mmCIF file with all atom_site columns, C-alpha atoms in Angstrom:
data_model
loop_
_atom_site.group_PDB
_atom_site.id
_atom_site.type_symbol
_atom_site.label_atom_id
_atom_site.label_alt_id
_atom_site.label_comp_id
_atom_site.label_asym_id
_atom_site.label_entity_id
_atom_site.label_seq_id
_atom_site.pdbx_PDB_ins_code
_atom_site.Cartn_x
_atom_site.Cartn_y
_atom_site.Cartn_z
_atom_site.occupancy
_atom_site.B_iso_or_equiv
_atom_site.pdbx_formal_charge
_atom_site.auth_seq_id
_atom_site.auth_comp_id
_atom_site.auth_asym_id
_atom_site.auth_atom_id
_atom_site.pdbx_PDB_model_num
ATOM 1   C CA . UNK A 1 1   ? 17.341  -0.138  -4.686  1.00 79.00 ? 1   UNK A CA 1
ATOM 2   C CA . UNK A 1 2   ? 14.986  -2.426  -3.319  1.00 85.00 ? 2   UNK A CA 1
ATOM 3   C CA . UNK A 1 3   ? 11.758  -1.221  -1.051  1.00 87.00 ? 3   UNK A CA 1
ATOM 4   C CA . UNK A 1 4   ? 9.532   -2.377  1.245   1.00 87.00 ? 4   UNK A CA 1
ATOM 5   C CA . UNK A 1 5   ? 5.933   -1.421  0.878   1.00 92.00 ? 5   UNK A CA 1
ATOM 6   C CA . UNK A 1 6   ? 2.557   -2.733  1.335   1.00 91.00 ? 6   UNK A CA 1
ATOM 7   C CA . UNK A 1 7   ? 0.264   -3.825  -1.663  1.00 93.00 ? 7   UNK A CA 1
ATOM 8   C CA . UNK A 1 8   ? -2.793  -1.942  -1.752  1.00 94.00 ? 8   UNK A CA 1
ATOM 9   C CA . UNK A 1 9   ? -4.232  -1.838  -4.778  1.00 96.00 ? 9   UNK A CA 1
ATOM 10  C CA . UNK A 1 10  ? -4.144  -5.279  -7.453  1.00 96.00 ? 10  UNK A CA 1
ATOM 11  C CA . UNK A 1 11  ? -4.791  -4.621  -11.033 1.00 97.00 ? 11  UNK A CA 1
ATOM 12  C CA . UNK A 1 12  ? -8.660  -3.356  -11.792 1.00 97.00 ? 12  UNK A CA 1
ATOM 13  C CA . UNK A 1 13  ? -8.786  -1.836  -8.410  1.00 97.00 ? 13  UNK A CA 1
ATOM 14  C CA . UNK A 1 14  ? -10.307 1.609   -8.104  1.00 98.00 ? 14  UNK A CA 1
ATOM 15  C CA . UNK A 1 15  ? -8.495  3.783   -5.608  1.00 97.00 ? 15  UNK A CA 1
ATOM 16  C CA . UNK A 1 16  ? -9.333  6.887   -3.229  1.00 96.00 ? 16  UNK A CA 1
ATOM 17  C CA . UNK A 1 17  ? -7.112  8.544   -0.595  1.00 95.00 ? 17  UNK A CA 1
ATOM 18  C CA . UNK A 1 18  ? -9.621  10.742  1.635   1.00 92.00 ? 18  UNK A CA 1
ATOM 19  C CA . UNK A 1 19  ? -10.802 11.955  4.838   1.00 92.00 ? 19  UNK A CA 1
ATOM 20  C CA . UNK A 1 20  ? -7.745  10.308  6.540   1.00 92.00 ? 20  UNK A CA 1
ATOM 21  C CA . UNK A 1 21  ? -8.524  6.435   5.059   1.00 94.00 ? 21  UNK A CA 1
ATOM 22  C CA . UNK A 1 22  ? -7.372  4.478   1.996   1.00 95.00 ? 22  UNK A CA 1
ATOM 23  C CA . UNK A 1 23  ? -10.572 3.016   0.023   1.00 96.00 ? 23  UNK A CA 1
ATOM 24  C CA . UNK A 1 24  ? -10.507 0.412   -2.499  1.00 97.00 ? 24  UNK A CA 1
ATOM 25  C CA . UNK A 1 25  ? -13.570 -0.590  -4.632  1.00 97.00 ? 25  UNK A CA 1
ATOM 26  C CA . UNK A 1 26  ? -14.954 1.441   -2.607  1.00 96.00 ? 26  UNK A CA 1
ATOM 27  C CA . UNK A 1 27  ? -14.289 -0.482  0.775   1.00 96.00 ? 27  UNK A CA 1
ATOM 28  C CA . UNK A 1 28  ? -11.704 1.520   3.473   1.00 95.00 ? 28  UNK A CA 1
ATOM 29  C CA . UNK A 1 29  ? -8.972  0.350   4.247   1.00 92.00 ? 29  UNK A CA 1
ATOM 30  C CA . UNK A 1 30  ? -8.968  -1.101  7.970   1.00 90.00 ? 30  UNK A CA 1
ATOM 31  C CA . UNK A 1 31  ? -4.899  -0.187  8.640   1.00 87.00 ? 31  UNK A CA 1
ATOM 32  C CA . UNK A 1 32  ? -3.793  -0.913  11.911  1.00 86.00 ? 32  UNK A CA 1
ATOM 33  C CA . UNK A 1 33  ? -0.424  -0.526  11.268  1.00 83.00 ? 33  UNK A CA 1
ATOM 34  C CA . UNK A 1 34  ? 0.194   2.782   9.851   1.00 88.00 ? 34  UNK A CA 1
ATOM 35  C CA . UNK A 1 35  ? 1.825   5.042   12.138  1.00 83.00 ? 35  UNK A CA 1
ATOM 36  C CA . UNK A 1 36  ? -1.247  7.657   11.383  1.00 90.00 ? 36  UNK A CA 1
ATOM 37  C CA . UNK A 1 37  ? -3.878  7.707   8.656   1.00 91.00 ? 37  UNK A CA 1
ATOM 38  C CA . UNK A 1 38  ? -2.693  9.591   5.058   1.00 93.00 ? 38  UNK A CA 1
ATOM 39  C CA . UNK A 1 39  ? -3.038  13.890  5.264   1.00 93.00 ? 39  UNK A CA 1
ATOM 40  C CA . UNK A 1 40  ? -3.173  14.290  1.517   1.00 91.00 ? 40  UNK A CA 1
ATOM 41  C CA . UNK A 1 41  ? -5.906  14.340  -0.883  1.00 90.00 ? 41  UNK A CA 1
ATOM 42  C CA . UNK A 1 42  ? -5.983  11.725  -3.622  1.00 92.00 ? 42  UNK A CA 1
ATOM 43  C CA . UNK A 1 43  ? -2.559  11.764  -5.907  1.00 94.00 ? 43  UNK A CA 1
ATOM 44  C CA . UNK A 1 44  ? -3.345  13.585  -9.286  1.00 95.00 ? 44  UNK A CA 1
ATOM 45  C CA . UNK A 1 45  ? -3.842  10.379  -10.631 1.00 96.00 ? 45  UNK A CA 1
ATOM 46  C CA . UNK A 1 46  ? -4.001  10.673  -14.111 1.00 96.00 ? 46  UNK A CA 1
ATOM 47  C CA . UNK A 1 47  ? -0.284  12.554  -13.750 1.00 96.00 ? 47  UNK A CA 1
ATOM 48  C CA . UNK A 1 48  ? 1.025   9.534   -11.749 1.00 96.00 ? 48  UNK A CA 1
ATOM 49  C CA . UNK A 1 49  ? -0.816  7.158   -14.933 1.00 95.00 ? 49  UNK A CA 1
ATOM 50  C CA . UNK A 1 50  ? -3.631  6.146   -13.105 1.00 96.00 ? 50  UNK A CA 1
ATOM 51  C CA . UNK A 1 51  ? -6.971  7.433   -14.687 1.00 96.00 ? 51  UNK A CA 1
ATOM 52  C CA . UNK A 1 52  ? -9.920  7.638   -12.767 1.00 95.00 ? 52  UNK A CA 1
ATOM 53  C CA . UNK A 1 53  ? -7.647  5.901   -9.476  1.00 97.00 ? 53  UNK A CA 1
ATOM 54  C CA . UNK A 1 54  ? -7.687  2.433   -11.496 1.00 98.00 ? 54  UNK A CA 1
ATOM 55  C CA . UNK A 1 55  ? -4.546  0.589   -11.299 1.00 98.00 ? 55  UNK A CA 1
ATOM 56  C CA . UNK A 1 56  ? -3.492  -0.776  -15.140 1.00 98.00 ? 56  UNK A CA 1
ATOM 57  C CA . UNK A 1 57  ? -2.940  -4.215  -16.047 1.00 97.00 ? 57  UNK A CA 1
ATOM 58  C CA . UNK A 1 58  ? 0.298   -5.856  -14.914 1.00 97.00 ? 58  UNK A CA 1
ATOM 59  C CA . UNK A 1 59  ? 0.537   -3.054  -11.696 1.00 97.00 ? 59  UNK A CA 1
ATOM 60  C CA . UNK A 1 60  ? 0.253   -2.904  -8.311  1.00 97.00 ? 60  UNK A CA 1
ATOM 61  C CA . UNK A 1 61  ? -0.240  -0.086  -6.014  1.00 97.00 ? 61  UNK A CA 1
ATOM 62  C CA . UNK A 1 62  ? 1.939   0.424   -2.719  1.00 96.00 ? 62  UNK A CA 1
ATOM 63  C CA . UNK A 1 63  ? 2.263   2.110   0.001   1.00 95.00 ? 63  UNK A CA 1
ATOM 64  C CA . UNK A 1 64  ? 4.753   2.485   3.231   1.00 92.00 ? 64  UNK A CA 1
ATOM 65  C CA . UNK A 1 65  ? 2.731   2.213   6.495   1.00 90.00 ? 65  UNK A CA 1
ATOM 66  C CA . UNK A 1 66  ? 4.654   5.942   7.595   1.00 91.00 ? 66  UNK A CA 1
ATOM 67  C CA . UNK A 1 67  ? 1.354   7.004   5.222   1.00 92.00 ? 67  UNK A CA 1
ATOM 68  C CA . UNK A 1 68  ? 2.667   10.453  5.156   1.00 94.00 ? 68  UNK A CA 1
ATOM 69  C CA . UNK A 1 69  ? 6.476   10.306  4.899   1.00 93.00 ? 69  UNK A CA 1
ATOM 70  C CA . UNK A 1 70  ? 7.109   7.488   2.520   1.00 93.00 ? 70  UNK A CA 1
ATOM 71  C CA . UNK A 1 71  ? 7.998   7.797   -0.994  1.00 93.00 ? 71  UNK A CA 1
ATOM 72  C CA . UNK A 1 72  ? 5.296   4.794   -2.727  1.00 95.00 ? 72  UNK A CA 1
ATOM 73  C CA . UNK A 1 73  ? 2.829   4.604   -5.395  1.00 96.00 ? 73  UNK A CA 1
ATOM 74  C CA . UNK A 1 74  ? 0.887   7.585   -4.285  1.00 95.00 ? 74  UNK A CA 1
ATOM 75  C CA . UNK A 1 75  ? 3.877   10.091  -5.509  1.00 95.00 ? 75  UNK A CA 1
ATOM 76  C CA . UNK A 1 76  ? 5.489   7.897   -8.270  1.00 94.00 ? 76  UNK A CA 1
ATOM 77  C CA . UNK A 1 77  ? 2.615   5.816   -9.316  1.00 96.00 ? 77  UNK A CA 1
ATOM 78  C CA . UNK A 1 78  ? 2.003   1.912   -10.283 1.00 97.00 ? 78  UNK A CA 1
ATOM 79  C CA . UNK A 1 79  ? 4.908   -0.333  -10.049 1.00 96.00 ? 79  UNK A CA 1
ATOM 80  C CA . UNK A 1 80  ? 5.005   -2.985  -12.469 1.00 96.00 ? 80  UNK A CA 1
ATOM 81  C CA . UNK A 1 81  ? 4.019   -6.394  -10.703 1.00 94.00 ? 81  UNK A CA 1
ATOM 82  C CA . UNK A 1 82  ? 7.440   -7.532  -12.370 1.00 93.00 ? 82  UNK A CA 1
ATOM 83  C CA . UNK A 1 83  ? 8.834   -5.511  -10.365 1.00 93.00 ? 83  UNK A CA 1
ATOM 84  C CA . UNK A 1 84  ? 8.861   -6.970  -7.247  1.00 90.00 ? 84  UNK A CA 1
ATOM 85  C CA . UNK A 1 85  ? 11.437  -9.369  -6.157  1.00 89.00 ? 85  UNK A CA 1
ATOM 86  C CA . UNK A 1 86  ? 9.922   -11.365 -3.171  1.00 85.00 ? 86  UNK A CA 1
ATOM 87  C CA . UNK A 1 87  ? 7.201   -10.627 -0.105  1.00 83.00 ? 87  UNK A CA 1
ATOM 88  C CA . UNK A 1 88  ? 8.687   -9.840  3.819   1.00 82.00 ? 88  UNK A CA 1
ATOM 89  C CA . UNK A 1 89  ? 8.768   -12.606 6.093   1.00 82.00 ? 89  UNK A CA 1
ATOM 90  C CA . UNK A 1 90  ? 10.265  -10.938 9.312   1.00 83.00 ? 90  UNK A CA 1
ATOM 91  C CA . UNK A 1 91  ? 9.713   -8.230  11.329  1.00 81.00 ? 91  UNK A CA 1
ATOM 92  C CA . UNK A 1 92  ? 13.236  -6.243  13.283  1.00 82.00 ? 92  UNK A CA 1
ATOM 93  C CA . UNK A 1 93  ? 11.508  -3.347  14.606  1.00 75.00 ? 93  UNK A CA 1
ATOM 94  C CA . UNK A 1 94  ? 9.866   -2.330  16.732  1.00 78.00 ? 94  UNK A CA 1
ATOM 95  C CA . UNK A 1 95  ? 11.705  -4.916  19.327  1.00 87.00 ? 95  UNK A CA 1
ATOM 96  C CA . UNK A 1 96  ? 8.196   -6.325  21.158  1.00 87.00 ? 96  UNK A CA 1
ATOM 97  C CA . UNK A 1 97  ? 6.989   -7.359  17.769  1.00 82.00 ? 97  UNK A CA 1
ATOM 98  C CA . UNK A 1 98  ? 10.328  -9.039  16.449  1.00 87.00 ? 98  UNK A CA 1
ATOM 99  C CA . UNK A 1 99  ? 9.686   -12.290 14.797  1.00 86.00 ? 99  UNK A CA 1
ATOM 100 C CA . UNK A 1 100 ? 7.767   -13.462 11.624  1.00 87.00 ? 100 UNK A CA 1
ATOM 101 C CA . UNK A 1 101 ? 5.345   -12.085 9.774   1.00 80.00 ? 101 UNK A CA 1
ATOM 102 C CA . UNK A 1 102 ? 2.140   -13.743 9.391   1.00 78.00 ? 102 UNK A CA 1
ATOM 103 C CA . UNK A 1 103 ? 1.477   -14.877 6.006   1.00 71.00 ? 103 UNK A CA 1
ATOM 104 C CA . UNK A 1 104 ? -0.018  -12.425 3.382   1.00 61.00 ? 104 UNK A CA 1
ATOM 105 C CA . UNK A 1 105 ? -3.908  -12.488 3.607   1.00 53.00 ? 105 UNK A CA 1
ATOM 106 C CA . UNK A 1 106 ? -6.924  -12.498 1.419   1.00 43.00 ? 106 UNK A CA 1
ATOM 107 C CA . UNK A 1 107 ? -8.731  -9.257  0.327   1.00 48.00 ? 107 UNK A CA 1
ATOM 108 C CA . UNK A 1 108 ? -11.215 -9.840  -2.932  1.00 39.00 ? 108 UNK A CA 1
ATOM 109 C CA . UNK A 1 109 ? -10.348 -13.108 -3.403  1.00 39.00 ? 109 UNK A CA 1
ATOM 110 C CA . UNK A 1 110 ? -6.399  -12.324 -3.937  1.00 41.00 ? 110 UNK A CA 1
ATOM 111 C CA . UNK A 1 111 ? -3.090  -11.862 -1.758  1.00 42.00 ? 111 UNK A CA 1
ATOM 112 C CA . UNK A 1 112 ? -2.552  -8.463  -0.350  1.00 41.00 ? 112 UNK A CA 1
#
């Protein structure tokens, strides 16, 4: 099965889910397009094979923008960065924003 989700976390990033916001290194999140902000504390993350919220080498961290109804890294963990098979380019719903995607942009100095 293939998934859409949003990268969140690149390899070396620290992680926290708290208060309602997504932080990484430390920074929130500024998420627009989440349908509302995440209800759950941070993910048990050394069960999910994160220690300390760090995302390994050769990972990425995702998450769907339905924060608190989507099935992503928060539950299952990393997903290997070979993993994913290509980036979304076009939008079908909601029907006022059909059309393309603008193009991934830059957070730290890498594509998010």
């Amino acid at each position: 099965n293939a998934f859409i989700k949003r990268v969140i976390g690149l390899p070396g990033d620290r992680l926290d889910i708290h208060d309602g916001k997504v932080f990484v290194n430390g920074h929130p999140l500024i998420e627009p397009y989440t349908l509302e902000p995440p209800l759950y504390p941070d993910p048990d993350w050394e069960a999910i094979g994160m220690p300390g919220g760090v995302v390994p080498r050769g990972c990425v961290f995702v998450m769907g923008d339905n924060r608190n109804d989507s099935e992503d890294s928060h539950i299952w963990g990393p997903e290997p960065m070979a993993h994913i098979i290509g980036q979304a380019v076009f939008r079908f719903w909601p029907l006022e924003r059909f059309g393309f995607l603008p193009r991934a942009h830059m957070r730290y100095g890498h594509a998010s």
